[in-house]
Amino acid sequence: MNRNKISLITFFILYFVVIQFIIYLSKATYHWKIIFLEIVSILLLMITYTFYCVLYYKKILKSYNNGEYDKVIKMSKKFLKVFPKRGLGEYTIMMLGVAYFSNNNKVLFEKNISKITNKKIIAAKYYWLTIALIIEDKWEEAKNQFAFFIDIKYSEHYNLYYDILKTLFNIHDNFIINKQEEIDRLLLLVKNKKVISYLKKDSVLK
């Protein structure tokens, strides 16, 4: 447990202790109404914290969709210090990994993307690992990663990812006659700037 999470837990404990101290000083009778108010105040505090986290996550997502990868890295690292690494946390880890990929930081890309275990986004993990290998022109390794990808049809955006990867393999293996037409189609599907740059290279058609 990192320092930020310990600080957060400590804050909630101190908040509860302060309430007890105020009740003691006011010499109020400790009965169910006070207990109820204590619980409500703590719940409101937690709801406020959760609401703030969701808003902050949406800011990260917006920066991610806009291709502002430096901002994604900075905000994601801050977010993950205080938010659990599951649910939205794991989505954030995925965006962080892709941001490192986009900034050509292979080590931190692989370190973060390998942490993805959520079944809803597991396809994204193998999609990006495969894409990274394709861009490095490591086609055999890419096909091995693609084999992991194929078995996870229940994951989000599976059909889109499959279409992009399968098309790239078919272009590379010369199974497609009009390669440029397929490249143009892929350029309408992908959003990542690094992948777009790769697709625009003449070497893709060879």
mmCIF file of C-alpha atoms in Angstrom:
data_model
loop_
_atom_site.group_PDB
_atom_site.id
_atom_site.type_symbol
_atom_site.label_atom_id
_atom_site.label_comp_id
_atom_site.label_asym_id
_atom_site.label_seq_id
_atom_site.Cartn_x
_atom_site.Cartn_y
_atom_site.Cartn_z
ATOM 1 C CA MET A 1 0.000 0.000 0.000
ATOM 2 C CA ASN A 2 1.529 3.315 -1.105
ATOM 3 C CA ARG A 3 1.854 6.470 0.972
ATOM 4 C CA ASN A 4 -1.107 8.221 -0.688
ATOM 5 C CA LYS A 5 -3.554 5.407 0.094
ATOM 6 C CA ILE A 6 -2.317 5.242 3.691
ATOM 7 C CA SER A 7 -2.862 9.004 3.930
ATOM 8 C CA LEU A 8 -6.401 8.628 2.586
ATOM 9 C CA ILE A 9 -7.298 5.908 5.086
ATOM 10 C CA THR A 10 -5.708 7.940 7.880
ATOM 11 C CA PHE A 11 -7.820 10.931 6.874
ATOM 12 C CA PHE A 12 -11.069 8.968 7.173
ATOM 13 C CA ILE A 13 -10.010 7.576 10.569
ATOM 14 C CA LEU A 14 -9.071 11.046 11.846
ATOM 15 C CA TYR A 15 -12.353 12.415 10.511
ATOM 16 C CA PHE A 16 -14.247 9.828 12.560
ATOM 17 C CA VAL A 17 -12.140 10.515 15.665
ATOM 18 C CA VAL A 18 -12.729 14.277 15.374
ATOM 19 C CA ILE A 19 -16.481 13.698 15.218
ATOM 20 C CA GLN A 20 -16.288 11.609 18.387
ATOM 21 C CA PHE A 21 -14.244 14.299 20.099
ATOM 22 C CA ILE A 22 -16.738 17.025 19.137
ATOM 23 C CA ILE A 23 -19.601 14.927 20.492
ATOM 24 C CA TYR A 24 -17.673 14.357 23.718
ATOM 25 C CA LEU A 25 -16.940 18.076 24.206
ATOM 26 C CA SER A 26 -20.530 19.051 23.482
ATOM 27 C CA LYS A 27 -21.652 16.493 26.093
ATOM 28 C CA ALA A 28 -24.355 15.331 23.719
ATOM 29 C CA THR A 29 -26.169 12.108 24.460
ATOM 30 C CA TYR A 30 -24.806 9.403 22.204
ATOM 31 C CA HIS A 31 -27.891 7.804 20.650
ATOM 32 C CA TRP A 32 -28.988 6.365 17.299
ATOM 33 C CA LYS A 33 -29.606 9.782 15.663
ATOM 34 C CA ILE A 34 -26.001 10.819 16.232
ATOM 35 C CA ILE A 35 -24.760 7.460 14.966
ATOM 36 C CA PHE A 36 -26.945 7.914 11.884
ATOM 37 C CA LEU A 37 -25.551 11.416 11.244
ATOM 38 C CA GLU A 38 -22.005 10.107 11.632
ATOM 39 C CA ILE A 39 -22.615 7.372 9.079
ATOM 40 C CA VAL A 40 -24.310 9.786 6.671
ATOM 41 C CA SER A 41 -21.461 12.319 6.925
ATOM 42 C CA ILE A 42 -18.849 9.638 6.252
ATOM 43 C CA LEU A 43 -20.856 8.282 3.296
ATOM 44 C CA LEU A 44 -21.192 11.779 1.849
ATOM 45 C CA LEU A 45 -17.459 12.247 2.174
ATOM 46 C CA MET A 46 -16.804 8.962 0.375
ATOM 47 C CA ILE A 47 -19.339 9.818 -2.348
ATOM 48 C CA THR A 48 -17.637 13.181 -2.859
ATOM 49 C CA TYR A 49 -14.260 11.438 -3.141
ATOM 50 C CA THR A 50 -15.635 8.914 -5.653
ATOM 51 C CA PHE A 51 -17.306 11.646 -7.696
ATOM 52 C CA TYR A 52 -14.040 13.575 -7.829
ATOM 53 C CA CYS A 53 -12.173 10.448 -8.964
ATOM 54 C CA VAL A 54 -14.703 9.792 -11.756
ATOM 55 C CA LEU A 55 -14.404 13.381 -12.989
ATOM 56 C CA TYR A 56 -10.627 13.133 -12.912
ATOM 57 C CA TYR A 57 -10.773 9.842 -14.829
ATOM 58 C CA LYS A 58 -12.915 11.516 -17.503
ATOM 59 C CA LYS A 59 -10.254 14.200 -17.864
ATOM 60 C CA ILE A 60 -7.644 11.483 -18.447
ATOM 61 C CA LEU A 61 -9.920 9.804 -20.990
ATOM 62 C CA LYS A 62 -10.452 13.094 -22.827
ATOM 63 C CA SER A 63 -6.692 13.698 -23.029
ATOM 64 C CA TYR A 64 -6.223 10.105 -24.219
ATOM 65 C CA ASN A 65 -8.814 10.502 -26.987
ATOM 66 C CA ASN A 66 -7.172 13.780 -28.021
ATOM 67 C CA GLY A 67 -3.757 12.128 -28.274
ATOM 68 C CA GLU A 68 -2.287 14.263 -25.472
ATOM 69 C CA TYR A 69 -0.079 11.470 -24.190
ATOM 70 C CA ASP A 70 2.195 13.526 -21.941
ATOM 71 C CA LYS A 71 -0.885 14.726 -20.059
ATOM 72 C CA VAL A 72 -2.233 11.173 -19.895
ATOM 73 C CA ILE A 73 0.990 9.954 -18.293
ATOM 74 C CA LYS A 74 1.118 12.770 -15.764
ATOM 75 C CA MET A 75 -2.563 12.547 -14.788
ATOM 76 C CA SER A 76 -2.713 8.738 -14.773
ATOM 77 C CA LYS A 77 0.247 8.410 -12.413
ATOM 78 C CA LYS A 78 -1.383 10.881 -10.047
ATOM 79 C CA PHE A 79 -4.755 9.124 -10.286
ATOM 80 C CA LEU A 80 -3.335 5.653 -9.622
ATOM 81 C CA LYS A 81 -1.693 6.826 -6.399
ATOM 82 C CA VAL A 82 -5.065 7.234 -4.698
ATOM 83 C CA PHE A 83 -7.457 5.058 -6.728
ATOM 84 C CA PRO A 84 -7.640 1.221 -6.592
ATOM 85 C CA LYS A 85 -5.924 -0.550 -9.476
ATOM 86 C CA ARG A 86 -9.127 -2.264 -10.596
ATOM 87 C CA GLY A 87 -12.216 -1.071 -12.440
ATOM 88 C CA LEU A 88 -11.461 2.458 -13.627
ATOM 89 C CA GLY A 89 -7.964 1.999 -12.262
ATOM 90 C CA GLU A 90 -7.223 -0.793 -14.719
ATOM 91 C CA TYR A 91 -8.660 1.214 -17.611
ATOM 92 C CA THR A 92 -6.310 3.996 -16.537
ATOM 93 C CA ILE A 93 -3.351 1.610 -16.484
ATOM 94 C CA MET A 94 -4.219 0.614 -20.052
ATOM 95 C CA MET A 95 -4.307 4.260 -21.181
ATOM 96 C CA LEU A 96 -1.029 4.866 -19.365
ATOM 97 C CA GLY A 97 0.559 1.930 -21.182
ATOM 98 C CA VAL A 98 -0.686 3.129 -24.571
ATOM 99 C CA ALA A 99 0.584 6.641 -23.789
ATOM 100 C CA TYR A 100 4.058 5.220 -23.138
ATOM 101 C CA PHE A 101 3.781 3.213 -26.379
ATOM 102 C CA SER A 102 2.888 6.399 -28.246
ATOM 103 C CA ASN A 103 5.875 8.189 -26.686
ATOM 104 C CA ASN A 104 8.200 5.348 -27.736
ATOM 105 C CA ASN A 105 8.897 4.163 -24.189
ATOM 106 C CA LYS A 106 8.874 0.425 -24.799
ATOM 107 C CA VAL A 107 9.882 -0.616 -21.282
ATOM 108 C CA LEU A 108 7.126 1.307 -19.476
ATOM 109 C CA PHE A 109 4.615 0.395 -22.193
ATOM 110 C CA GLU A 110 5.181 -3.331 -21.647
ATOM 111 C CA LYS A 111 5.364 -2.928 -17.866
ATOM 112 C CA ASN A 112 1.952 -1.274 -17.671
ATOM 113 C CA ILE A 113 0.098 -3.118 -20.423
ATOM 114 C CA SER A 114 1.137 -6.473 -18.914
ATOM 115 C CA LYS A 115 -0.804 -5.580 -15.747
ATOM 116 C CA ILE A 116 -4.144 -5.787 -17.567
ATOM 117 C CA THR A 117 -6.223 -8.727 -16.355
ATOM 118 C CA ASN A 118 -9.757 -7.317 -16.597
ATOM 119 C CA LYS A 119 -11.718 -9.566 -18.997
ATOM 120 C CA LYS A 120 -13.569 -6.576 -20.418
ATOM 121 C CA ILE A 121 -10.398 -4.991 -21.783
ATOM 122 C CA ILE A 122 -8.048 -7.966 -22.129
ATOM 123 C CA ALA A 123 -8.395 -7.732 -25.925
ATOM 124 C CA ALA A 124 -6.839 -4.268 -25.765
ATOM 125 C CA LYS A 125 -3.797 -5.726 -24.008
ATOM 126 C CA TYR A 126 -3.038 -8.219 -26.764
ATOM 127 C CA TYR A 127 -4.047 -5.771 -29.494
ATOM 128 C CA TRP A 128 -1.448 -3.238 -28.374
ATOM 129 C CA LEU A 129 1.232 -5.873 -27.776
ATOM 130 C CA THR A 130 0.607 -7.190 -31.298
ATOM 131 C CA ILE A 131 0.554 -3.717 -32.859
ATOM 132 C CA ALA A 132 3.852 -2.864 -31.141
ATOM 133 C CA LEU A 133 5.512 -5.941 -32.640
ATOM 134 C CA ILE A 134 4.090 -5.215 -36.107
ATOM 135 C CA ILE A 135 5.513 -1.694 -36.024
ATOM 136 C CA GLU A 136 8.887 -3.181 -35.023
ATOM 137 C CA ASP A 137 8.570 -5.511 -38.048
ATOM 138 C CA LYS A 138 8.589 -8.590 -35.803
ATOM 139 C CA TRP A 139 5.845 -10.410 -37.657
ATOM 140 C CA GLU A 140 6.351 -13.906 -36.276
ATOM 141 C CA GLU A 141 6.246 -12.649 -32.694
ATOM 142 C CA ALA A 142 3.228 -10.547 -33.612
ATOM 143 C CA LYS A 143 1.417 -13.641 -34.877
ATOM 144 C CA ASN A 144 2.161 -15.395 -31.586
ATOM 145 C CA GLN A 145 0.573 -12.502 -29.682
ATOM 146 C CA PHE A 146 -2.350 -12.553 -32.100
ATOM 147 C CA ALA A 147 -2.944 -16.180 -31.156
ATOM 148 C CA PHE A 148 -3.604 -15.064 -27.568
ATOM 149 C CA PHE A 149 -5.910 -12.355 -28.876
ATOM 150 C CA ILE A 150 -8.115 -14.691 -30.937
ATOM 151 C CA ASP A 151 -9.462 -16.584 -27.913
ATOM 152 C CA ILE A 152 -10.946 -13.550 -26.117
ATOM 153 C CA LYS A 153 -14.022 -12.729 -28.199
ATOM 154 C CA TYR A 154 -15.985 -11.637 -25.128
ATOM 155 C CA SER A 155 -13.724 -8.598 -24.598
ATOM 156 C CA GLU A 156 -14.627 -4.999 -25.485
ATOM 157 C CA HIS A 157 -13.941 -3.805 -29.054
ATOM 158 C CA TYR A 158 -12.821 -7.297 -30.054
ATOM 159 C CA ASN A 159 -14.264 -7.096 -33.584
ATOM 160 C CA LEU A 160 -12.598 -3.747 -34.277
ATOM 161 C CA TYR A 161 -9.221 -4.916 -33.000
ATOM 162 C CA TYR A 162 -9.522 -8.190 -34.922
ATOM 163 C CA ASP A 163 -10.345 -6.355 -38.152
ATOM 164 C CA ILE A 164 -7.318 -4.064 -37.827
ATOM 165 C CA LEU A 165 -4.838 -6.799 -36.931
ATOM 166 C CA LYS A 166 -6.125 -9.363 -39.440
ATOM 167 C CA THR A 167 -6.026 -6.763 -42.218
ATOM 168 C CA LEU A 168 -2.423 -5.877 -41.381
ATOM 169 C CA PHE A 169 -1.408 -9.535 -41.448
ATOM 170 C CA ASN A 170 -3.195 -10.051 -44.781
ATOM 171 C CA ILE A 171 -1.454 -7.024 -46.272
ATOM 172 C CA HIS A 172 1.928 -8.248 -45.076
ATOM 173 C CA ASP A 173 1.312 -11.780 -46.393
ATOM 174 C CA ASN A 174 0.097 -10.435 -49.764
ATOM 175 C CA PHE A 175 -3.398 -11.866 -49.359
ATOM 176 C CA ILE A 176 -4.917 -8.542 -50.416
ATOM 177 C CA ILE A 177 -4.741 -7.190 -53.954
ATOM 178 C CA ASN A 178 -5.667 -3.557 -53.352
ATOM 179 C CA LYS A 179 -3.490 -2.851 -50.340
ATOM 180 C CA GLN A 180 -3.812 0.921 -50.487
ATOM 181 C CA GLU A 181 -7.581 0.718 -50.316
ATOM 182 C CA GLU A 182 -7.367 -1.367 -47.148
ATOM 183 C CA ILE A 183 -4.795 0.997 -45.628
ATOM 184 C CA ASP A 184 -7.108 3.927 -46.315
ATOM 185 C CA ARG A 185 -9.924 2.040 -44.615
ATOM 186 C CA LEU A 186 -7.774 1.351 -41.554
ATOM 187 C CA LEU A 187 -6.822 5.010 -41.350
ATOM 188 C CA LEU A 188 -10.491 5.758 -40.755
ATOM 189 C CA LEU A 189 -10.611 3.243 -37.897
ATOM 190 C CA VAL A 190 -7.463 3.864 -35.878
ATOM 191 C CA LYS A 191 -7.041 6.914 -33.646
ATOM 192 C CA ASN A 192 -3.548 6.474 -32.237
ATOM 193 C CA LYS A 193 -1.054 8.876 -33.828
ATOM 194 C CA LYS A 194 1.822 6.397 -33.828
ATOM 195 C CA VAL A 195 -0.248 3.724 -35.577
ATOM 196 C CA ILE A 196 -1.522 6.280 -38.092
ATOM 197 C CA SER A 197 2.064 7.330 -38.816
ATOM 198 C CA TYR A 198 3.011 3.691 -39.375
ATOM 199 C CA LEU A 199 0.102 3.100 -41.763
ATOM 200 C CA LYS A 200 1.140 6.103 -43.849
ATOM 201 C CA LYS A 201 4.623 4.710 -44.500
ATOM 202 C CA ASP A 202 5.288 3.297 -47.949
ATOM 203 C CA SER A 203 6.949 0.246 -46.419
ATOM 204 C CA VAL A 204 3.558 -1.035 -45.229
ATOM 205 C CA LEU A 205 2.509 -1.705 -48.835
ATOM 206 C CA LYS A 206 5.656 -3.668 -49.714
#
